[in-house]
PDB file of N, CA and C in Angstrom:
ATOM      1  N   UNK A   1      -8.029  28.243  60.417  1.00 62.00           N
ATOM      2  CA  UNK A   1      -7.031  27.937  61.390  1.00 62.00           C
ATOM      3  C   UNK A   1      -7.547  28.183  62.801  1.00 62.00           C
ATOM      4  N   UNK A   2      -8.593  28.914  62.882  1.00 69.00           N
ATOM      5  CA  UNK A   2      -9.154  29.539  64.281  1.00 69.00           C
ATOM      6  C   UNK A   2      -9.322  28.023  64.887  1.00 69.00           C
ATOM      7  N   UNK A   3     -10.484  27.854  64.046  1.00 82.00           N
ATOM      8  CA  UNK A   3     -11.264  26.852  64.362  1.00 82.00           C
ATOM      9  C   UNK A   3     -10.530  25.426  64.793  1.00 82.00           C
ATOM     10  N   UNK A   4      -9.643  24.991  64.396  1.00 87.00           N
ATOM     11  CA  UNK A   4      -8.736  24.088  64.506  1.00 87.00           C
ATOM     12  C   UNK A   4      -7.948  24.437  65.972  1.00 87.00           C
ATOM     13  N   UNK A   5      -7.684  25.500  65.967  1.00 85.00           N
ATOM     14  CA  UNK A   5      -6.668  26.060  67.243  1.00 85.00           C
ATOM     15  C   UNK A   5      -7.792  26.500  68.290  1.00 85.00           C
ATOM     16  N   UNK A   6      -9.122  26.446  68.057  1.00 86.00           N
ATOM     17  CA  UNK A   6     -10.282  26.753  68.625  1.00 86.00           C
ATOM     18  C   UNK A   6     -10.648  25.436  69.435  1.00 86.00           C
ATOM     19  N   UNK A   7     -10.390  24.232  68.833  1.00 94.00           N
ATOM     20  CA  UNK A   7     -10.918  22.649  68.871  1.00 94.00           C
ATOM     21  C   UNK A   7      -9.527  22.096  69.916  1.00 94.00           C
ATOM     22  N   UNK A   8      -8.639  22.639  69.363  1.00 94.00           N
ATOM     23  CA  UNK A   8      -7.093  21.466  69.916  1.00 94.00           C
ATOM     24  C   UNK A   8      -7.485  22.716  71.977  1.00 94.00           C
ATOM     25  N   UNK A   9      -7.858  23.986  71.636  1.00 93.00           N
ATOM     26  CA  UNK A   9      -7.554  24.343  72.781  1.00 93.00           C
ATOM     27  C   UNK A   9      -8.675  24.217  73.654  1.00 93.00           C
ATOM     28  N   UNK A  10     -10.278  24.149  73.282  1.00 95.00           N
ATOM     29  CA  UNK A  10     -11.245  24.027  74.172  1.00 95.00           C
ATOM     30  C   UNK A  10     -11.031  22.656  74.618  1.00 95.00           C
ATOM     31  N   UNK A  11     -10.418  21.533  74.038  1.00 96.00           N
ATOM     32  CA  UNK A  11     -10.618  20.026  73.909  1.00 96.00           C
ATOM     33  C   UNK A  11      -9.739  20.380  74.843  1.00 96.00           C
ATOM     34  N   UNK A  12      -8.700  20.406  75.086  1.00 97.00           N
ATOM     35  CA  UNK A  12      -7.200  20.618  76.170  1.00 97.00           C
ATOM     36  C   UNK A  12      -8.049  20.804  77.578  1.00 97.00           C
ATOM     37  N   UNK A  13      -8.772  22.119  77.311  1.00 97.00           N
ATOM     38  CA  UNK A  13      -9.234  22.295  78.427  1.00 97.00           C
ATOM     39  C   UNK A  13     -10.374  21.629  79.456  1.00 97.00           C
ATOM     40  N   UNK A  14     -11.315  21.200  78.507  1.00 97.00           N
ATOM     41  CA  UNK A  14     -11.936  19.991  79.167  1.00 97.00           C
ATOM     42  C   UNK A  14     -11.551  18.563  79.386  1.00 97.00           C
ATOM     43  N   UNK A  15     -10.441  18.028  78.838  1.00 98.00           N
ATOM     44  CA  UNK A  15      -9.651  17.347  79.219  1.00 98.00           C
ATOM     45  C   UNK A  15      -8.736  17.213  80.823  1.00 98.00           C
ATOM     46  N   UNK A  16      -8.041  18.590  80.660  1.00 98.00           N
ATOM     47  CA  UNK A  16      -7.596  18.796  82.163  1.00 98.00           C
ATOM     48  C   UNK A  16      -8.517  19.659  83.323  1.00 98.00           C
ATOM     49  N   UNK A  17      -9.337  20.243  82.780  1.00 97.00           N
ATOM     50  CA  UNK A  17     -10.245  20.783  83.882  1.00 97.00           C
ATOM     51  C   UNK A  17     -11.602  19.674  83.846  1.00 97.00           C
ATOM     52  N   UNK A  18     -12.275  19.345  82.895  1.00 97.00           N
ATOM     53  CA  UNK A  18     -13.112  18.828  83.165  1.00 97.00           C
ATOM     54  C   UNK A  18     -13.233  17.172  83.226  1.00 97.00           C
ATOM     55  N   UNK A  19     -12.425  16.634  82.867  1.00 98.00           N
ATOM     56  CA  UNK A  19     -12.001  15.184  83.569  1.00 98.00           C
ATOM     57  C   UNK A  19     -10.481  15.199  84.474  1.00 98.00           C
ATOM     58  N   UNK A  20      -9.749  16.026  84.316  1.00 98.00           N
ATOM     59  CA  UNK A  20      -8.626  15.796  85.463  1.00 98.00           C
ATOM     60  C   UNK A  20      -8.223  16.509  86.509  1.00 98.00           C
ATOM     61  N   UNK A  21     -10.003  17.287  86.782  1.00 98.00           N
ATOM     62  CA  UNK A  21     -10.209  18.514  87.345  1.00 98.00           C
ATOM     63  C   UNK A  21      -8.611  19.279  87.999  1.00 98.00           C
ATOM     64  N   UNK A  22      -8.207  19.775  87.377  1.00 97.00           N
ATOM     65  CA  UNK A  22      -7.072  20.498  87.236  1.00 97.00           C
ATOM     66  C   UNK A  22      -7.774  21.943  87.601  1.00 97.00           C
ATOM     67  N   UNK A  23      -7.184  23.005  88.556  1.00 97.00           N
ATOM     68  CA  UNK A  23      -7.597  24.227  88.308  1.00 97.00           C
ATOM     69  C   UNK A  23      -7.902  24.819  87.266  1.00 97.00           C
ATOM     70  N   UNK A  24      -8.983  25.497  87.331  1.00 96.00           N
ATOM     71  CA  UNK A  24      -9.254  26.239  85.967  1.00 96.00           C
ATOM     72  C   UNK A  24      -8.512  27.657  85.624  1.00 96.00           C
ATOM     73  N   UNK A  25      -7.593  27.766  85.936  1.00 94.00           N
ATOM     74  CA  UNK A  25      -6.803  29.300  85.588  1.00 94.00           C
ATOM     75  C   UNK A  25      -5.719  28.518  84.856  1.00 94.00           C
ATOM     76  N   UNK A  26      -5.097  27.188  85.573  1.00 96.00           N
ATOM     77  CA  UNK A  26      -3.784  26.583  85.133  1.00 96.00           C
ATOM     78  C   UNK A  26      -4.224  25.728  83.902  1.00 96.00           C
ATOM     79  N   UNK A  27      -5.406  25.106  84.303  1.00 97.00           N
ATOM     80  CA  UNK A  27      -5.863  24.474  82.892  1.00 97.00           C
ATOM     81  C   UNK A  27      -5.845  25.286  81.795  1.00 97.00           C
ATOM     82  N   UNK A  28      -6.353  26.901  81.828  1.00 93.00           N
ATOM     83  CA  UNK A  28      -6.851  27.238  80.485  1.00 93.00           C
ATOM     84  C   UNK A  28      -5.246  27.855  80.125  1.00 93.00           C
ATOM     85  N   UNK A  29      -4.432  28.129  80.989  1.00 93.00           N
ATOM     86  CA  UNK A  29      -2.886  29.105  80.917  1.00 93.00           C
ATOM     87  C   UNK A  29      -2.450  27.244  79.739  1.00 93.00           C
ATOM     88  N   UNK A  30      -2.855  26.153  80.395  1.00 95.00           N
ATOM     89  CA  UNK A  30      -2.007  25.073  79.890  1.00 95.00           C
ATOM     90  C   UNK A  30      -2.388  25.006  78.248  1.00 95.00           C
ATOM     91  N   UNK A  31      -3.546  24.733  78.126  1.00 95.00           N
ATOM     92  CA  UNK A  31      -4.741  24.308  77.088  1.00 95.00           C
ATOM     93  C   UNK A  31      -4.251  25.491  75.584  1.00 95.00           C
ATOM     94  N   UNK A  32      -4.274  26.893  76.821  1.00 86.00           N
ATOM     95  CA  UNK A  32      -3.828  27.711  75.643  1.00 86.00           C
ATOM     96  C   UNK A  32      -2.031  28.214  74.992  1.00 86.00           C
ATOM     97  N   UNK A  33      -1.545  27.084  76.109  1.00 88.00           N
ATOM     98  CA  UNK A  33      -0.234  27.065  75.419  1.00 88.00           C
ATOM     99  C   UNK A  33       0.074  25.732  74.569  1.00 88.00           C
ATOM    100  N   UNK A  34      -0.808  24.536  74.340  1.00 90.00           N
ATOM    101  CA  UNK A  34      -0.785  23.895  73.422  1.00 90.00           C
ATOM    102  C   UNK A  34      -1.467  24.257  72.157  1.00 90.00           C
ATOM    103  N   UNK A  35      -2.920  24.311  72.163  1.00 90.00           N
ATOM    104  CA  UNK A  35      -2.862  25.707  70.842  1.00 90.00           C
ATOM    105  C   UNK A  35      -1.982  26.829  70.017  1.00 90.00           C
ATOM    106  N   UNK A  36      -1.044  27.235  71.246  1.00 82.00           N
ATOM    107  CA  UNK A  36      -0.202  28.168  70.437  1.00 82.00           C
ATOM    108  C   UNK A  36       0.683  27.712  69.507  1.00 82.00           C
ATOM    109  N   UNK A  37       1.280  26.849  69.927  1.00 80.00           N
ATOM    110  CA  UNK A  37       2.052  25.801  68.839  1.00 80.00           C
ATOM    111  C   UNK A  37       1.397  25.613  67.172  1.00 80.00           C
ATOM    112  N   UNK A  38       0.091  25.195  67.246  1.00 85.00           N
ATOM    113  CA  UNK A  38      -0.530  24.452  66.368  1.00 85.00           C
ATOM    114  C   UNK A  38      -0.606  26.023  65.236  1.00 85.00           C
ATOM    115  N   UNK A  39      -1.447  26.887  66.606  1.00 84.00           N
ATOM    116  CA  UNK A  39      -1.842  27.902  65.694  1.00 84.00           C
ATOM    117  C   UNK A  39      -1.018  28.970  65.130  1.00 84.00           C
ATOM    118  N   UNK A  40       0.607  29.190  65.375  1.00 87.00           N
ATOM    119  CA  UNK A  40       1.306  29.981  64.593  1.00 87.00           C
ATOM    120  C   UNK A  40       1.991  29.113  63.549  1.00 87.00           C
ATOM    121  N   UNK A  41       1.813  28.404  63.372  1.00 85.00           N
ATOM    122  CA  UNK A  41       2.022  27.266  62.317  1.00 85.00           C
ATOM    123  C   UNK A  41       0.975  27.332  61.330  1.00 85.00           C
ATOM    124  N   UNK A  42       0.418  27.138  61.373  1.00 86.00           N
ATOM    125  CA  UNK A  42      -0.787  27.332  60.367  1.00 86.00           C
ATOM    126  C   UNK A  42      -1.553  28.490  60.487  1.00 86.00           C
ATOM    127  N   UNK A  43      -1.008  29.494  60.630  1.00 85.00           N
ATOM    128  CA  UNK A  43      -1.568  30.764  60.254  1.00 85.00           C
ATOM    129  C   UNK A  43      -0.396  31.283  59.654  1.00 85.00           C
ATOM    130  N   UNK A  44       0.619  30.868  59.784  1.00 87.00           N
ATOM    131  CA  UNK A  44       2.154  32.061  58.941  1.00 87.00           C
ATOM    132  C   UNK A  44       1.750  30.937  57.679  1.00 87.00           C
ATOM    133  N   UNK A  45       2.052  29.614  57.794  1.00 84.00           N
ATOM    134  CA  UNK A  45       1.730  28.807  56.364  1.00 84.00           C
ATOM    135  C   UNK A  45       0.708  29.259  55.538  1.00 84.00           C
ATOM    136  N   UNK A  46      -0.611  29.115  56.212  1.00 84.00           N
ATOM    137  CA  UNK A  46      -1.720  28.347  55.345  1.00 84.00           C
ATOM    138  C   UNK A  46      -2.992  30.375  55.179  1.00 84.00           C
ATOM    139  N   UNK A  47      -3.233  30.566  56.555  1.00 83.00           N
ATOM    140  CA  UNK A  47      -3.692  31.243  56.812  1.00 83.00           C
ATOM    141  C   UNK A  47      -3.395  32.999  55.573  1.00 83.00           C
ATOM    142  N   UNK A  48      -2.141  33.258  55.832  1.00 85.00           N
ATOM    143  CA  UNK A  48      -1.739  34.514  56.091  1.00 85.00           C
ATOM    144  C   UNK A  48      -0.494  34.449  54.896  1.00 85.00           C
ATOM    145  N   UNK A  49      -0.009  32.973  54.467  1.00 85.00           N
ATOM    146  CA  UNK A  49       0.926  32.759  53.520  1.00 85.00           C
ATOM    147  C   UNK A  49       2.207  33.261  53.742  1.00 85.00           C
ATOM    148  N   UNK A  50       2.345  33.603  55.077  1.00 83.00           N
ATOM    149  CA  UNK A  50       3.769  34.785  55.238  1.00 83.00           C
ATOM    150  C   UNK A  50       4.849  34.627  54.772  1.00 83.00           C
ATOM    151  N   UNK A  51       5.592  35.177  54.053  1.00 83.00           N
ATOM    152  CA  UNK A  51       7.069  35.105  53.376  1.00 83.00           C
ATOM    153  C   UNK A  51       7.448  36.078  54.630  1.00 83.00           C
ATOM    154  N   UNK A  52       9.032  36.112  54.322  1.00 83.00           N
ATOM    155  CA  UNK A  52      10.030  36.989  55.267  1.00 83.00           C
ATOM    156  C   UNK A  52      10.228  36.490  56.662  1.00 83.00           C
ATOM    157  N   UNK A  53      10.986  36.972  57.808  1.00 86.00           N
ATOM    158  CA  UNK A  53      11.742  36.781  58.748  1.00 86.00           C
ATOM    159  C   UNK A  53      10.935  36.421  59.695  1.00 86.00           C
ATOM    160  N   UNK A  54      11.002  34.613  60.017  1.00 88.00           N
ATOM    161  CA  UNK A  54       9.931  34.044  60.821  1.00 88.00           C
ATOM    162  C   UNK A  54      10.472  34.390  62.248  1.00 88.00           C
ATOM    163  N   UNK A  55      11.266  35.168  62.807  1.00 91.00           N
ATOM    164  CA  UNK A  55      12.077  35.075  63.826  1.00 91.00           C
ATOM    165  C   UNK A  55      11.364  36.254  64.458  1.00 91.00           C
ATOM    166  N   UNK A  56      11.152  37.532  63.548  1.00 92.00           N
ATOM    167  CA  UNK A  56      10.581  39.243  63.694  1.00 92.00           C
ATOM    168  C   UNK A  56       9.207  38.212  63.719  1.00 92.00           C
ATOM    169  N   UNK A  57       8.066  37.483  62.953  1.00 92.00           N
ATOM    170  CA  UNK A  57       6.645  37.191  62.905  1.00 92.00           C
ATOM    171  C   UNK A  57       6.883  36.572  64.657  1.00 92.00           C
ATOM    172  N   UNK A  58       7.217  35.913  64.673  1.00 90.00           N
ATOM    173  CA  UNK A  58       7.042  34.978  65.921  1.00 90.00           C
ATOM    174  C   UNK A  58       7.162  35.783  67.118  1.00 90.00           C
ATOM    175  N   UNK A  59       8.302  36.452  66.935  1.00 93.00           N
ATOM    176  CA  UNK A  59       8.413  37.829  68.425  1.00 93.00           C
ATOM    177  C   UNK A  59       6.859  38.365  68.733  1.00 93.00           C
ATOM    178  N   UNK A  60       6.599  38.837  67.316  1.00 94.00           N
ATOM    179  CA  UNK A  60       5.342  39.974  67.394  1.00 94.00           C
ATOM    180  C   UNK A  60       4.401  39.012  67.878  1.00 94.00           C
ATOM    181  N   UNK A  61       4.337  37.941  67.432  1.00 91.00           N
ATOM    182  CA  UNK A  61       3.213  36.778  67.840  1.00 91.00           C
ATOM    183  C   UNK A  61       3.458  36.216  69.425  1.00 91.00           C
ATOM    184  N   UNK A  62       4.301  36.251  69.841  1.00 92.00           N
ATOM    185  CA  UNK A  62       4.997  35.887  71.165  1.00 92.00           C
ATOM    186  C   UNK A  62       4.102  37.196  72.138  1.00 92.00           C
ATOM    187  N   UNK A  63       4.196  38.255  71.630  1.00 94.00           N
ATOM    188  CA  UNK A  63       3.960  39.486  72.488  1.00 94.00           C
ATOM    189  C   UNK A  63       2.080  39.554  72.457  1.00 94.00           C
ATOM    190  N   UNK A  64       1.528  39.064  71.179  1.00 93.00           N
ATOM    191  CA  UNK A  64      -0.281  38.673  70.655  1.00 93.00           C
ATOM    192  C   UNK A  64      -0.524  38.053  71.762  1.00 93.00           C
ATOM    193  N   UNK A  65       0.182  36.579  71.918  1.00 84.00           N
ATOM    194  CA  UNK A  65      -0.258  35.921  72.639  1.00 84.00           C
ATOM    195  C   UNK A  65       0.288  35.814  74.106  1.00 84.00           C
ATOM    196  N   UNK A  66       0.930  36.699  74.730  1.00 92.00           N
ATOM    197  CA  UNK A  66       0.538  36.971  75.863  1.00 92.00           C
ATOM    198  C   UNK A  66      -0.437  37.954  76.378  1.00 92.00           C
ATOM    199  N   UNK A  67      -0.984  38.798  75.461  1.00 94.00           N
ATOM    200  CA  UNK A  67      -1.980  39.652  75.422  1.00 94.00           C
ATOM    201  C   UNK A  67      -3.277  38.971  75.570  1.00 94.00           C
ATOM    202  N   UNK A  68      -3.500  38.080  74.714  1.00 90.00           N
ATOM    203  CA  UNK A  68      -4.655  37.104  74.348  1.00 90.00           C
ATOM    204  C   UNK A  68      -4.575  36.246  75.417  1.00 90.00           C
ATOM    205  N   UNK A  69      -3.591  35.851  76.181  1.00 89.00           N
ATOM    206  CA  UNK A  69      -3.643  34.769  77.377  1.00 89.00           C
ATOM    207  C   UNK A  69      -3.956  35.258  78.276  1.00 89.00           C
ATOM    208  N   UNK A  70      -4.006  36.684  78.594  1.00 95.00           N
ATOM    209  CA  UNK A  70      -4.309  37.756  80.244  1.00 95.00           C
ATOM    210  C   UNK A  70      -6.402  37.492  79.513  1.00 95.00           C
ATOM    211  N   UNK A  71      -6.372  37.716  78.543  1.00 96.00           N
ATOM    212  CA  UNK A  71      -7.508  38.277  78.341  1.00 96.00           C
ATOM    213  C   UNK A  71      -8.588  36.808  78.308  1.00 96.00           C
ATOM    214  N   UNK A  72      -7.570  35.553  77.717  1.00 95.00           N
ATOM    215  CA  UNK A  72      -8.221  34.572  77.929  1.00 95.00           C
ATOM    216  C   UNK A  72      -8.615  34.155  79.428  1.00 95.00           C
ATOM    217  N   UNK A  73      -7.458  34.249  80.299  1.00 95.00           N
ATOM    218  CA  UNK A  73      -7.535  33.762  81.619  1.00 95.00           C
ATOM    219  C   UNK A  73      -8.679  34.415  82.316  1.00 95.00           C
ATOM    220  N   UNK A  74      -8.454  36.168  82.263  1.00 96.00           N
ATOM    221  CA  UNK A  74      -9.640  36.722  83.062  1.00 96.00           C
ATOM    222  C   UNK A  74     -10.885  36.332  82.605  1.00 96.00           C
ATOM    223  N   UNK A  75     -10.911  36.543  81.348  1.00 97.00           N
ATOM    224  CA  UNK A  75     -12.352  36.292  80.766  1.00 97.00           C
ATOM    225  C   UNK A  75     -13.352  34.978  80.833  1.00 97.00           C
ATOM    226  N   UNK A  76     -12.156  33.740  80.795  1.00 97.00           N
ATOM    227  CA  UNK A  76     -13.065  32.466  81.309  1.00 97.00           C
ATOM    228  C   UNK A  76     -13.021  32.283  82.756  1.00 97.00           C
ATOM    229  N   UNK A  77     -12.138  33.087  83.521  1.00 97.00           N
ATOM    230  CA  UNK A  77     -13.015  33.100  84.951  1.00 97.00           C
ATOM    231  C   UNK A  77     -13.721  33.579  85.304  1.00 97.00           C
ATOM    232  N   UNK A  78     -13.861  35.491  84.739  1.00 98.00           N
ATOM    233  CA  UNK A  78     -14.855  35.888  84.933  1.00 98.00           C
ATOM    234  C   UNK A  78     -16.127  36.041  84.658  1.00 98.00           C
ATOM    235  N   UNK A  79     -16.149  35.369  83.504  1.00 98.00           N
ATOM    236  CA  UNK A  79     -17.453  35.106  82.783  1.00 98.00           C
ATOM    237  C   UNK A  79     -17.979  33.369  83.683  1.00 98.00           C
ATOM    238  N   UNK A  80     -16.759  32.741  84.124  1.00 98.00           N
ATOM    239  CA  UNK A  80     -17.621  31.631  85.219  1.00 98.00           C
ATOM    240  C   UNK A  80     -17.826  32.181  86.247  1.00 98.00           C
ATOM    241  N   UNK A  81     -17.142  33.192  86.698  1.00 98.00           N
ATOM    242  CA  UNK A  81     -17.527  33.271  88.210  1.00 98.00           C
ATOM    243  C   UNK A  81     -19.020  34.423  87.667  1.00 98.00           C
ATOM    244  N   UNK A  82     -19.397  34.417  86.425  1.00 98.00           N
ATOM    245  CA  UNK A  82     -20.741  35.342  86.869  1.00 98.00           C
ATOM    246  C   UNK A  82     -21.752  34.393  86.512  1.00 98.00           C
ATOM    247  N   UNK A  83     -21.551  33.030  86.466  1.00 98.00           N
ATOM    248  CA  UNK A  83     -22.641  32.240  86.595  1.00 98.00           C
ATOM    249  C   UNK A  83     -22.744  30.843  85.074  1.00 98.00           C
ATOM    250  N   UNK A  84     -21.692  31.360  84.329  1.00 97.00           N
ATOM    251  CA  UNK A  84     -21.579  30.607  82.766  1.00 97.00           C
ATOM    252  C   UNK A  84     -21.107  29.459  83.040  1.00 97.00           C
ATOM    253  N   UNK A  85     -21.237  28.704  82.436  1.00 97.00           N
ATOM    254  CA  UNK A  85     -20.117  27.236  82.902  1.00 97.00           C
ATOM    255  C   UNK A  85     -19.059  27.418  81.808  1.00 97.00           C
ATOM    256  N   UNK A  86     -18.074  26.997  82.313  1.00 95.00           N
ATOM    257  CA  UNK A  86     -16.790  27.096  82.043  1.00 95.00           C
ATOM    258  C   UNK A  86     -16.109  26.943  80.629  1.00 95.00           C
ATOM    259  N   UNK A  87     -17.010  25.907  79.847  1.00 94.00           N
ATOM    260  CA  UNK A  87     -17.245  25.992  78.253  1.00 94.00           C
ATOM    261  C   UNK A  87     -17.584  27.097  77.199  1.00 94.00           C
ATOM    262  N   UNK A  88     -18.810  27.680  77.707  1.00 97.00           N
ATOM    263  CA  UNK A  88     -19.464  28.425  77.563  1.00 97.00           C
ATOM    264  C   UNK A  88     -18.298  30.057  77.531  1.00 97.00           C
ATOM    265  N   UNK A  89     -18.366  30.009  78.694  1.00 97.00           N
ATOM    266  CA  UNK A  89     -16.833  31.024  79.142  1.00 97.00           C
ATOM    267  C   UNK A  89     -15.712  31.218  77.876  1.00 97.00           C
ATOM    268  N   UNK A  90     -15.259  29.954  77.775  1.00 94.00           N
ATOM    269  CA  UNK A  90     -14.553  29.537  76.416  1.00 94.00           C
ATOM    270  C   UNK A  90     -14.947  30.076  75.697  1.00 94.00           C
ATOM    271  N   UNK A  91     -16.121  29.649  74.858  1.00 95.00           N
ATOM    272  CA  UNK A  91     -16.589  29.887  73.741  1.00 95.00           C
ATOM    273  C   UNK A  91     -16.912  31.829  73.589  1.00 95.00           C
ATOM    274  N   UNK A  92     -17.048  32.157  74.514  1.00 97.00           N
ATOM    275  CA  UNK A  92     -17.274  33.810  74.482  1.00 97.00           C
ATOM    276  C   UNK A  92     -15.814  34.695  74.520  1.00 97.00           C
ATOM    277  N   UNK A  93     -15.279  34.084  75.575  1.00 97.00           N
ATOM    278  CA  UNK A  93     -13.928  34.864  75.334  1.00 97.00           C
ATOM    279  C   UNK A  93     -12.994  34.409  73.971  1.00 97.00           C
ATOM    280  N   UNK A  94     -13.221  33.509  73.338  1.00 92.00           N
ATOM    281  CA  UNK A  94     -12.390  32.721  72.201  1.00 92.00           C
ATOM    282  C   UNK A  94     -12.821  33.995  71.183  1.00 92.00           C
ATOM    283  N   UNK A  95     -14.389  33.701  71.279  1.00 94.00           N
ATOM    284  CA  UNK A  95     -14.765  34.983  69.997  1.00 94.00           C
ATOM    285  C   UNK A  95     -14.456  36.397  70.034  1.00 94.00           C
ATOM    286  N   UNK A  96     -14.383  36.762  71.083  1.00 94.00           N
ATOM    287  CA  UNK A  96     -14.044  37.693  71.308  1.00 94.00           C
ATOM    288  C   UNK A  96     -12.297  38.205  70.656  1.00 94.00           C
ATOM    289  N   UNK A  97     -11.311  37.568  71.463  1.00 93.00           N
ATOM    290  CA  UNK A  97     -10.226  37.484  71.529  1.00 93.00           C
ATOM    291  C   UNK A  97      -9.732  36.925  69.659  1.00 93.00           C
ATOM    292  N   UNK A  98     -10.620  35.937  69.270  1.00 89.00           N
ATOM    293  CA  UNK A  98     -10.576  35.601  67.667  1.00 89.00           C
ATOM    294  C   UNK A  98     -10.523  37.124  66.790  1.00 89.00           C
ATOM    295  N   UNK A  99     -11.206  38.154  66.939  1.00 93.00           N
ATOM    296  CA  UNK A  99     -11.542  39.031  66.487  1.00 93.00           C
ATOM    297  C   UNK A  99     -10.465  40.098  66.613  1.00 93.00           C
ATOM    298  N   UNK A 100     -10.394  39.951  67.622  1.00 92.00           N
ATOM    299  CA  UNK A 100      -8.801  40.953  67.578  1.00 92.00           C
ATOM    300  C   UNK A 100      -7.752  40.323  66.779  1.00 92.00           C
ATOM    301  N   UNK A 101      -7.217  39.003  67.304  1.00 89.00           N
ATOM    302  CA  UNK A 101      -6.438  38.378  66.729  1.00 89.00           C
ATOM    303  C   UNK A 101      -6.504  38.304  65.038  1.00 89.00           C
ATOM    304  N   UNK A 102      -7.803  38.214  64.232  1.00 90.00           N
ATOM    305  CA  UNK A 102      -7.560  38.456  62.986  1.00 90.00           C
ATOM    306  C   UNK A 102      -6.677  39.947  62.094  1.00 90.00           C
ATOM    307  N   UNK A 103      -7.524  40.907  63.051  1.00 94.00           N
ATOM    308  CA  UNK A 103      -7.281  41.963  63.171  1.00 94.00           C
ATOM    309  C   UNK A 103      -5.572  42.439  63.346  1.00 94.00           C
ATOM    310  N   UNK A 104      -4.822  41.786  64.424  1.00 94.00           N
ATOM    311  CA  UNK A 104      -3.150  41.781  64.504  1.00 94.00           C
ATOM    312  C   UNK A 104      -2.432  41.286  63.897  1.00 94.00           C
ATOM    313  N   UNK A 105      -3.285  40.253  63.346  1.00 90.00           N
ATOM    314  CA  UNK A 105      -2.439  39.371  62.317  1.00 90.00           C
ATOM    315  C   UNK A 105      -1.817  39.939  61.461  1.00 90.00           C
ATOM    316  N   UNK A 106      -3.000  40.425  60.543  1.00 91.00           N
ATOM    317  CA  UNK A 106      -3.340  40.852  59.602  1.00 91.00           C
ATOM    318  C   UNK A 106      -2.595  42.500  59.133  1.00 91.00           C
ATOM    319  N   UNK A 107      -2.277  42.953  60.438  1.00 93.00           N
ATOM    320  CA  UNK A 107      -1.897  44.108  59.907  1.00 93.00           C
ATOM    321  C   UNK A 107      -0.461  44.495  60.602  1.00 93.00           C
ATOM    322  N   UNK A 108       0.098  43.113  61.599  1.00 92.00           N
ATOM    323  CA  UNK A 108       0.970  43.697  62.457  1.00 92.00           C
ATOM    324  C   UNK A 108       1.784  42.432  62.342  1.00 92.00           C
ATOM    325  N   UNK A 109       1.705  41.243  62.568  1.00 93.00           N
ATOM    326  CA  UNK A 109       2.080  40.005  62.588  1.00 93.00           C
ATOM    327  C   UNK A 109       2.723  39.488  61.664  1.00 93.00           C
ATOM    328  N   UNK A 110       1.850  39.216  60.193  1.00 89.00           N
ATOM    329  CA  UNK A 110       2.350  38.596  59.408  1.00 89.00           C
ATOM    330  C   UNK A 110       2.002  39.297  58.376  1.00 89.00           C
ATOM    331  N   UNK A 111       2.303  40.983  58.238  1.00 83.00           N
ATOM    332  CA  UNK A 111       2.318  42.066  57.111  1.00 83.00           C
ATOM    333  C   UNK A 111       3.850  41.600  56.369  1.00 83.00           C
TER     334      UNK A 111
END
């Protein structure tokens, strides 16, 4: 599911930053709120199989991913502003931020 929500959100972002040169703070805030859609959908389904109260999963996931969006935003600027191109940026803070996120899921999210 990463990987999928990995693809719909780097693609978003070079879409509006890198052909509709859109700011890059608003692009990646945008990019990673169309991912979010895709990806709590197929991680309570497919991922994580969650039974019980999608209303309590989604809160806790609501609160993940504003955590993961501070950390996305700083991290692909600050990893461009130290010289990375802006993809690249992506791809480091994604893994990063992937790793926790398995981690919350897993034990806080969709327990």
């Amino acid at each position: 599911m990463g990987g999928t929500s990995f693809i719909l959100d780097a693609g978003t972002l070079f879409l509006l930053h890198g052909v509709l040169k859109l700011w890059l703070p608003l692009a990646t805030v945008l990019a990673y709120a169309v991912a979010f859609v895709a990806n709590f959908g197929l991680n309570r389904k497919w991922a994580f199989a969650a039974e019980g109260h999608v209303g309590r999963q989604l809160h806790r996931y609501l609160y993940l991913v504003a955590a993961n969006l501070v950390l996305t935003v700083v991290g692909v600027q600050g990893l461009t502003w130290l010289g990375l191109p802006y993809l690249v940026s992506k791809v480091v803070t994604s893994g990063v931020v992937a790793a926790i996120n398995y981690v919350a899921f897993r034990l806080w999210v969709f327990r």
